[in-house]
JSON list of C-alpha atoms in Angstrom, two decimals:
[
{"chain": "A", "resi": 1, "resn": "MET", "atom": "CA", "xyz": [189.89, 306.59, 288.51]},
{"chain": "A", "resi": 2, "resn": "GLU", "atom": "CA", "xyz": [189.43, 309.96, 290.15]},
{"chain": "A", "resi": 3, "resn": "ASN", "atom": "CA", "xyz": [189.31, 308.27, 293.54]},
{"chain": "A", "resi": 4, "resn": "LEU", "atom": "CA", "xyz": [193.00, 307.24, 293.41]},
{"chain": "A", "resi": 5, "resn": "HIS", "atom": "CA", "xyz": [194.43, 307.90, 296.87]},
{"chain": "A", "resi": 6, "resn": "LYS", "atom": "CA", "xyz": [198.04, 306.80, 296.36]},
{"chain": "A", "resi": 7, "resn": "THR", "atom": "CA", "xyz": [200.31, 304.50, 294.39]},
{"chain": "A", "resi": 8, "resn": "TYR", "atom": "CA", "xyz": [203.25, 302.44, 295.61]},
{"chain": "A", "resi": 9, "resn": "HIS", "atom": "CA", "xyz": [205.91, 300.60, 293.57]},
{"chain": "A", "resi": 10, "resn": "ASP", "atom": "CA", "xyz": [208.46, 298.10, 294.75]},
{"chain": "A", "resi": 11, "resn": "LYS", "atom": "CA", "xyz": [212.10, 299.08, 294.18]},
{"chain": "A", "resi": 12, "resn": "SER", "atom": "CA", "xyz": [212.25, 297.26, 290.82]},
{"chain": "A", "resi": 13, "resn": "GLY", "atom": "CA", "xyz": [209.12, 298.99, 289.51]},
{"chain": "A", "resi": 14, "resn": "GLN", "atom": "CA", "xyz": [207.62, 295.63, 288.51]},
{"chain": "A", "resi": 15, "resn": "LEU", "atom": "CA", "xyz": [205.06, 295.48, 291.33]},
{"chain": "A", "resi": 16, "resn": "GLU", "atom": "CA", "xyz": [202.50, 298.25, 291.71]},
{"chain": "A", "resi": 17, "resn": "LEU", "atom": "CA", "xyz": [199.88, 298.95, 294.35]},
{"chain": "A", "resi": 18, "resn": "SER", "atom": "CA", "xyz": [197.16, 301.55, 293.80]},
{"chain": "A", "resi": 19, "resn": "VAL", "atom": "CA", "xyz": [194.86, 302.51, 296.67]},
{"chain": "A", "resi": 20, "resn": "PHE", "atom": "CA", "xyz": [191.39, 303.84, 295.82]},
{"chain": "A", "resi": 21, "resn": "LEU", "atom": "CA", "xyz": [189.01, 305.39, 298.33]},
{"chain": "A", "resi": 22, "resn": "LYS", "atom": "CA", "xyz": [185.24, 305.87, 298.02]},
{"chain": "A", "resi": 23, "resn": "PRO", "atom": "CA", "xyz": [184.70, 303.23, 296.79]},
{"chain": "A", "resi": 24, "resn": "ASP", "atom": "CA", "xyz": [187.49, 301.49, 298.69]},
{"chain": "A", "resi": 25, "resn": "TYR", "atom": "CA", "xyz": [189.60, 298.93, 296.83]},
{"chain": "A", "resi": 26, "resn": "LEU", "atom": "CA", "xyz": [193.17, 298.13, 295.87]},
{"chain": "A", "resi": 27, "resn": "ILE", "atom": "CA", "xyz": [194.67, 297.29, 292.49]},
{"chain": "A", "resi": 28, "resn": "VAL", "atom": "CA", "xyz": [197.87, 295.24, 292.49]},
{"chain": "A", "resi": 29, "resn": "SER", "atom": "CA", "xyz": [199.68, 294.84, 289.17]},
{"chain": "A", "resi": 30, "resn": "TYR", "atom": "CA", "xyz": [202.44, 292.32, 288.44]},
{"chain": "A", "resi": 31, "resn": "LYS", "atom": "CA", "xyz": [204.81, 292.76, 285.49]},
{"chain": "A", "resi": 32, "resn": "ASP", "atom": "CA", "xyz": [208.19, 291.06, 285.01]},
{"chain": "A", "resi": 33, "resn": "LEU", "atom": "CA", "xyz": [208.87, 289.18, 288.23]},
{"chain": "A", "resi": 34, "resn": "SER", "atom": "CA", "xyz": [211.94, 287.28, 287.02]},
{"chain": "A", "resi": 35, "resn": "SER", "atom": "CA", "xyz": [214.37, 289.51, 288.96]},
{"chain": "A", "resi": 36, "resn": "ILE", "atom": "CA", "xyz": [212.21, 289.93, 292.09]},
{"chain": "A", "resi": 37, "resn": "LEU", "atom": "CA", "xyz": [213.64, 288.26, 295.19]},
{"chain": "A", "resi": 38, "resn": "PRO", "atom": "CA", "xyz": [211.28, 286.47, 297.59]},
{"chain": "A", "resi": 39, "resn": "GLU", "atom": "CA", "xyz": [212.10, 288.94, 300.38]},
{"chain": "A", "resi": 40, "resn": "ASP", "atom": "CA", "xyz": [211.23, 291.89, 298.10]},
{"chain": "A", "resi": 41, "resn": "TYR", "atom": "CA", "xyz": [208.00, 290.17, 297.08]},
{"chain": "A", "resi": 42, "resn": "LEU", "atom": "CA", "xyz": [207.10, 289.64, 300.74]},
{"chain": "A", "resi": 43, "resn": "GLU", "atom": "CA", "xyz": [207.97, 293.26, 301.53]},
{"chain": "A", "resi": 44, "resn": "PHE", "atom": "CA", "xyz": [205.58, 294.37, 298.79]},
{"chain": "A", "resi": 45, "resn": "ASN", "atom": "CA", "xyz": [202.83, 292.04, 300.07]},
{"chain": "A", "resi": 46, "resn": "THR", "atom": "CA", "xyz": [203.39, 293.47, 303.56]},
{"chain": "A", "resi": 47, "resn": "GLN", "atom": "CA", "xyz": [202.75, 296.94, 302.13]},
{"chain": "A", "resi": 48, "resn": "VAL", "atom": "CA", "xyz": [199.52, 295.66, 300.54]},
{"chain": "A", "resi": 49, "resn": "GLY", "atom": "CA", "xyz": [198.46, 294.23, 303.90]},
{"chain": "A", "resi": 50, "resn": "ASN", "atom": "CA", "xyz": [199.35, 297.50, 305.64]},
{"chain": "A", "resi": 51, "resn": "GLU", "atom": "CA", "xyz": [197.12, 299.46, 303.26]},
{"chain": "A", "resi": 52, "resn": "MET", "atom": "CA", "xyz": [194.28, 296.97, 303.79]},
{"chain": "A", "resi": 53, "resn": "PHE", "atom": "CA", "xyz": [194.63, 297.37, 307.56]},
{"chain": "A", "resi": 54, "resn": "GLU", "atom": "CA", "xyz": [195.11, 301.16, 307.69]},
{"chain": "A", "resi": 55, "resn": "ASN", "atom": "CA", "xyz": [192.30, 301.96, 305.25]},
{"chain": "A", "resi": 56, "resn": "LYS", "atom": "CA", "xyz": [190.00, 299.06, 306.26]},
{"chain": "A", "resi": 57, "resn": "ILE", "atom": "CA", "xyz": [189.94, 297.80, 302.66]},
{"chain": "A", "resi": 58, "resn": "GLY", "atom": "CA", "xyz": [189.01, 294.21, 301.81]},
{"chain": "A", "resi": 59, "resn": "ARG", "atom": "CA", "xyz": [188.53, 294.42, 298.03]},
{"chain": "A", "resi": 60, "resn": "LEU", "atom": "CA", "xyz": [191.56, 293.63, 295.87]},
{"chain": "A", "resi": 61, "resn": "LEU", "atom": "CA", "xyz": [191.89, 293.54, 292.08]},
{"chain": "A", "resi": 62, "resn": "LEU", "atom": "CA", "xyz": [195.00, 291.60, 291.06]},
{"chain": "A", "resi": 63, "resn": "ASP", "atom": "CA", "xyz": [196.10, 292.35, 287.49]},
{"chain": "A", "resi": 64, "resn": "ILE", "atom": "CA", "xyz": [198.39, 289.65, 286.09]},
{"chain": "A", "resi": 65, "resn": "SER", "atom": "CA", "xyz": [197.76, 290.57, 282.44]},
{"chain": "A", "resi": 66, "resn": "LYS", "atom": "CA", "xyz": [201.43, 291.59, 281.98]},
{"chain": "A", "resi": 67, "resn": "MET", "atom": "CA", "xyz": [202.93, 289.12, 284.43]},
{"chain": "A", "resi": 68, "resn": "GLN", "atom": "CA", "xyz": [205.90, 287.00, 283.47]},
{"chain": "A", "resi": 69, "resn": "GLY", "atom": "CA", "xyz": [208.65, 285.21, 285.36]},
{"chain": "A", "resi": 70, "resn": "PHE", "atom": "CA", "xyz": [206.58, 284.20, 288.40]},
{"chain": "A", "resi": 71, "resn": "GLY", "atom": "CA", "xyz": [208.91, 281.46, 289.62]},
{"chain": "A", "resi": 72, "resn": "LEU", "atom": "CA", "xyz": [208.42, 278.77, 292.21]},
{"chain": "A", "resi": 73, "resn": "SER", "atom": "CA", "xyz": [210.20, 280.67, 294.99]},
{"chain": "A", "resi": 74, "resn": "LEU", "atom": "CA", "xyz": [207.83, 283.64, 294.65]},
{"chain": "A", "resi": 75, "resn": "ARG", "atom": "CA", "xyz": [204.81, 281.36, 294.42]},
{"chain": "A", "resi": 76, "resn": "ALA", "atom": "CA", "xyz": [205.85, 279.55, 297.59]},
{"chain": "A", "resi": 77, "resn": "ALA", "atom": "CA", "xyz": [206.49, 282.83, 299.41]},
{"chain": "A", "resi": 78, "resn": "GLY", "atom": "CA", "xyz": [203.09, 284.14, 298.33]},
{"chain": "A", "resi": 79, "resn": "VAL", "atom": "CA", "xyz": [201.11, 281.03, 299.23]},
{"chain": "A", "resi": 80, "resn": "ASN", "atom": "CA", "xyz": [202.86, 280.58, 302.58]},
{"chain": "A", "resi": 81, "resn": "ASN", "atom": "CA", "xyz": [202.31, 284.19, 303.63]},
{"chain": "A", "resi": 82, "resn": "LEU", "atom": "CA", "xyz": [199.05, 285.32, 301.97]},
{"chain": "A", "resi": 83, "resn": "ASP", "atom": "CA", "xyz": [196.91, 284.73, 305.04]},
{"chain": "A", "resi": 84, "resn": "ARG", "atom": "CA", "xyz": [199.33, 286.35, 307.51]},
{"chain": "A", "resi": 85, "resn": "LEU", "atom": "CA", "xyz": [200.35, 289.35, 305.40]},
{"chain": "A", "resi": 86, "resn": "MET", "atom": "CA", "xyz": [197.05, 290.25, 303.77]},
{"chain": "A", "resi": 87, "resn": "ILE", "atom": "CA", "xyz": [193.90, 288.33, 304.63]},
{"chain": "A", "resi": 88, "resn": "GLN", "atom": "CA", "xyz": [194.23, 288.59, 308.41]},
{"chain": "A", "resi": 89, "resn": "ARG", "atom": "CA", "xyz": [195.05, 292.31, 308.19]},
{"chain": "A", "resi": 90, "resn": "ALA", "atom": "CA", "xyz": [191.94, 293.10, 306.13]},
{"chain": "A", "resi": 91, "resn": "PRO", "atom": "CA", "xyz": [188.40, 293.42, 307.51]},
{"chain": "A", "resi": 92, "resn": "PHE", "atom": "CA", "xyz": [187.40, 290.84, 304.84]},
{"chain": "A", "resi": 93, "resn": "PHE", "atom": "CA", "xyz": [188.97, 289.66, 301.59]},
{"chain": "A", "resi": 94, "resn": "VAL", "atom": "CA", "xyz": [187.39, 289.62, 298.13]},
{"chain": "A", "resi": 95, "resn": "LEU", "atom": "CA", "xyz": [189.71, 289.03, 295.18]},
{"chain": "A", "resi": 96, "resn": "ALA", "atom": "CA", "xyz": [189.15, 289.72, 291.48]},
{"chain": "A", "resi": 97, "resn": "ILE", "atom": "CA", "xyz": [191.96, 288.59, 289.17]},
{"chain": "A", "resi": 98, "resn": "ILE", "atom": "CA", "xyz": [192.60, 289.88, 285.65]},
{"chain": "A", "resi": 99, "resn": "LYS", "atom": "CA", "xyz": [193.95, 286.91, 283.68]},
{"chain": "A", "resi": 100, "resn": "GLY", "atom": "CA", "xyz": [197.36, 286.86, 282.08]},
{"chain": "A", "resi": 101, "resn": "PRO", "atom": "CA", "xyz": [198.27, 285.90, 278.50]},
{"chain": "A", "resi": 102, "resn": "ASN", "atom": "CA", "xyz": [199.65, 282.48, 279.47]},
{"chain": "A", "resi": 103, "resn": "LEU", "atom": "CA", "xyz": [197.14, 279.64, 279.78]},
{"chain": "A", "resi": 104, "resn": "PHE", "atom": "CA", "xyz": [199.39, 277.71, 282.17]},
{"chain": "A", "resi": 105, "resn": "GLU", "atom": "CA", "xyz": [199.74, 280.75, 284.46]},
{"chain": "A", "resi": 106, "resn": "ASN", "atom": "CA", "xyz": [195.98, 281.22, 284.45]},
{"chain": "A", "resi": 107, "resn": "LEU", "atom": "CA", "xyz": [195.38, 277.57, 285.33]},
{"chain": "A", "resi": 108, "resn": "ALA", "atom": "CA", "xyz": [197.98, 277.74, 288.11]},
{"chain": "A", "resi": 109, "resn": "THR", "atom": "CA", "xyz": [196.40, 280.93, 289.43]},
{"chain": "A", "resi": 110, "resn": "GLN", "atom": "CA", "xyz": [192.91, 279.41, 289.30]},
{"chain": "A", "resi": 111, "resn": "THR", "atom": "CA", "xyz": [194.16, 276.37, 291.23]},
{"chain": "A", "resi": 112, "resn": "ALA", "atom": "CA", "xyz": [195.92, 278.56, 293.81]},
{"chain": "A", "resi": 113, "resn": "LEU", "atom": "CA", "xyz": [192.74, 280.62, 294.21]},
{"chain": "A", "resi": 114, "resn": "LYS", "atom": "CA", "xyz": [190.65, 277.52, 294.91]},
{"chain": "A", "resi": 115, "resn": "MET", "atom": "CA", "xyz": [193.22, 276.31, 297.42]},
{"chain": "A", "resi": 116, "resn": "ALA", "atom": "CA", "xyz": [193.44, 279.71, 299.15]},
{"chain": "A", "resi": 117, "resn": "LEU", "atom": "CA", "xyz": [189.70, 280.22, 299.69]},
{"chain": "A", "resi": 118, "resn": "PRO", "atom": "CA", "xyz": [189.55, 277.93, 302.75]},
{"chain": "A", "resi": 119, "resn": "LEU", "atom": "CA", "xyz": [192.50, 279.73, 304.41]},
{"chain": "A", "resi": 120, "resn": "SER", "atom": "CA", "xyz": [190.25, 282.07, 306.35]},
{"chain": "A", "resi": 121, "resn": "LYS", "atom": "CA", "xyz": [186.58, 282.79, 306.91]},
{"chain": "A", "resi": 122, "resn": "LYS", "atom": "CA", "xyz": [187.50, 286.36, 305.93]},
{"chain": "A", "resi": 123, "resn": "PHE", "atom": "CA", "xyz": [188.33, 285.18, 302.38]},
{"chain": "A", "resi": 124, "resn": "LEU", "atom": "CA", "xyz": [184.80, 285.56, 301.04]},
{"chain": "A", "resi": 125, "resn": "ALA", "atom": "CA", "xyz": [185.26, 285.06, 297.29]},
{"chain": "A", "resi": 126, "resn": "GLY", "atom": "CA", "xyz": [187.63, 285.09, 294.35]},
{"chain": "A", "resi": 127, "resn": "GLU", "atom": "CA", "xyz": [186.98, 285.18, 290.60]},
{"chain": "A", "resi": 128, "resn": "MET", "atom": "CA", "xyz": [189.07, 285.45, 287.44]},
{"chain": "A", "resi": 129, "resn": "PHE", "atom": "CA", "xyz": [188.23, 287.73, 284.52]},
{"chain": "A", "resi": 130, "resn": "ASP", "atom": "CA", "xyz": [189.46, 288.28, 280.97]},
{"chain": "A", "resi": 131, "resn": "SER", "atom": "CA", "xyz": [192.04, 291.00, 280.37]},
{"chain": "A", "resi": 132, "resn": "ASN", "atom": "CA", "xyz": [190.08, 292.81, 277.67]},
{"chain": "A", "resi": 133, "resn": "GLU", "atom": "CA", "xyz": [188.14, 296.00, 278.40]},
{"chain": "A", "resi": 134, "resn": "VAL", "atom": "CA", "xyz": [184.86, 294.14, 278.98]},
{"chain": "A", "resi": 135, "resn": "GLY", "atom": "CA", "xyz": [186.56, 291.68, 281.35]},
{"chain": "A", "resi": 136, "resn": "ARG", "atom": "CA", "xyz": [188.19, 294.49, 283.32]},
{"chain": "A", "resi": 137, "resn": "LYS", "atom": "CA", "xyz": [184.87, 296.28, 283.70]},
{"chain": "A", "resi": 138, "resn": "LYS", "atom": "CA", "xyz": [183.18, 293.04, 284.81]},
{"chain": "A", "resi": 139, "resn": "ALA", "atom": "CA", "xyz": [185.98, 292.44, 287.33]},
{"chain": "A", "resi": 140, "resn": "LEU", "atom": "CA", "xyz": [185.64, 295.86, 288.92]},
{"chain": "A", "resi": 141, "resn": "ASP", "atom": "CA", "xyz": [181.83, 295.70, 288.89]},
{"chain": "A", "resi": 142, "resn": "TRP", "atom": "CA", "xyz": [181.92, 292.25, 290.52]},
{"chain": "A", "resi": 143, "resn": "LEU", "atom": "CA", "xyz": [184.53, 293.34, 293.06]},
{"chain": "A", "resi": 144, "resn": "LEU", "atom": "CA", "xyz": [182.69, 296.49, 294.12]},
{"chain": "A", "resi": 145, "resn": "GLY", "atom": "CA", "xyz": [179.27, 294.85, 293.99]},
{"chain": "A", "resi": 146, "resn": "PHE", "atom": "CA", "xyz": [180.13, 291.73, 295.98]},
{"chain": "A", "resi": 147, "resn": "PRO", "atom": "CA", "xyz": [177.81, 291.64, 299.01]},
{"chain": "A", "resi": 148, "resn": "VAL", "atom": "CA", "xyz": [179.84, 291.64, 302.21]},
{"chain": "A", "resi": 149, "resn": "PRO", "atom": "CA", "xyz": [178.08, 290.07, 305.21]},
{"chain": "A", "resi": 150, "resn": "SER", "atom": "CA", "xyz": [177.39, 292.52, 308.05]},
{"chain": "A", "resi": 151, "resn": "GLU", "atom": "CA", "xyz": [179.74, 290.64, 310.39]},
{"chain": "A", "resi": 152, "resn": "PHE", "atom": "CA", "xyz": [182.69, 291.88, 308.29]},
{"chain": "A", "resi": 153, "resn": "LYS", "atom": "CA", "xyz": [181.66, 295.54, 308.00]}
]
């Protein structure tokens, strides 16, 4: 990860954003979200969108392997604002997700991913990957290797 440009944490330290350049991609990691307020979650997602816009980055790896406490209020805030805060600010949007330990969370995330794909023509693809070392490598390889149509470059 020698191409790490910068890292940002929310004030609780439970949300982390890492910006990588050359190749350009973001890693967002969720940990214990039980004490995160919806406004803090939206502030963090705004920061993610800002980085996508400022650095012209459309590739995002979301790591939910340590996520817990993702309540309904945060889910609603995320779903209702994903397009406005992130997708529309990025040149395109490709999402790789590292699965969490909870089967229910993974199913909910998979369902949300399928529902989010039609939000924008910029949302090109999304896939989920196992949290083991092989799965993480596959996720990053898929994310960086996904062919972006010339209209989005």
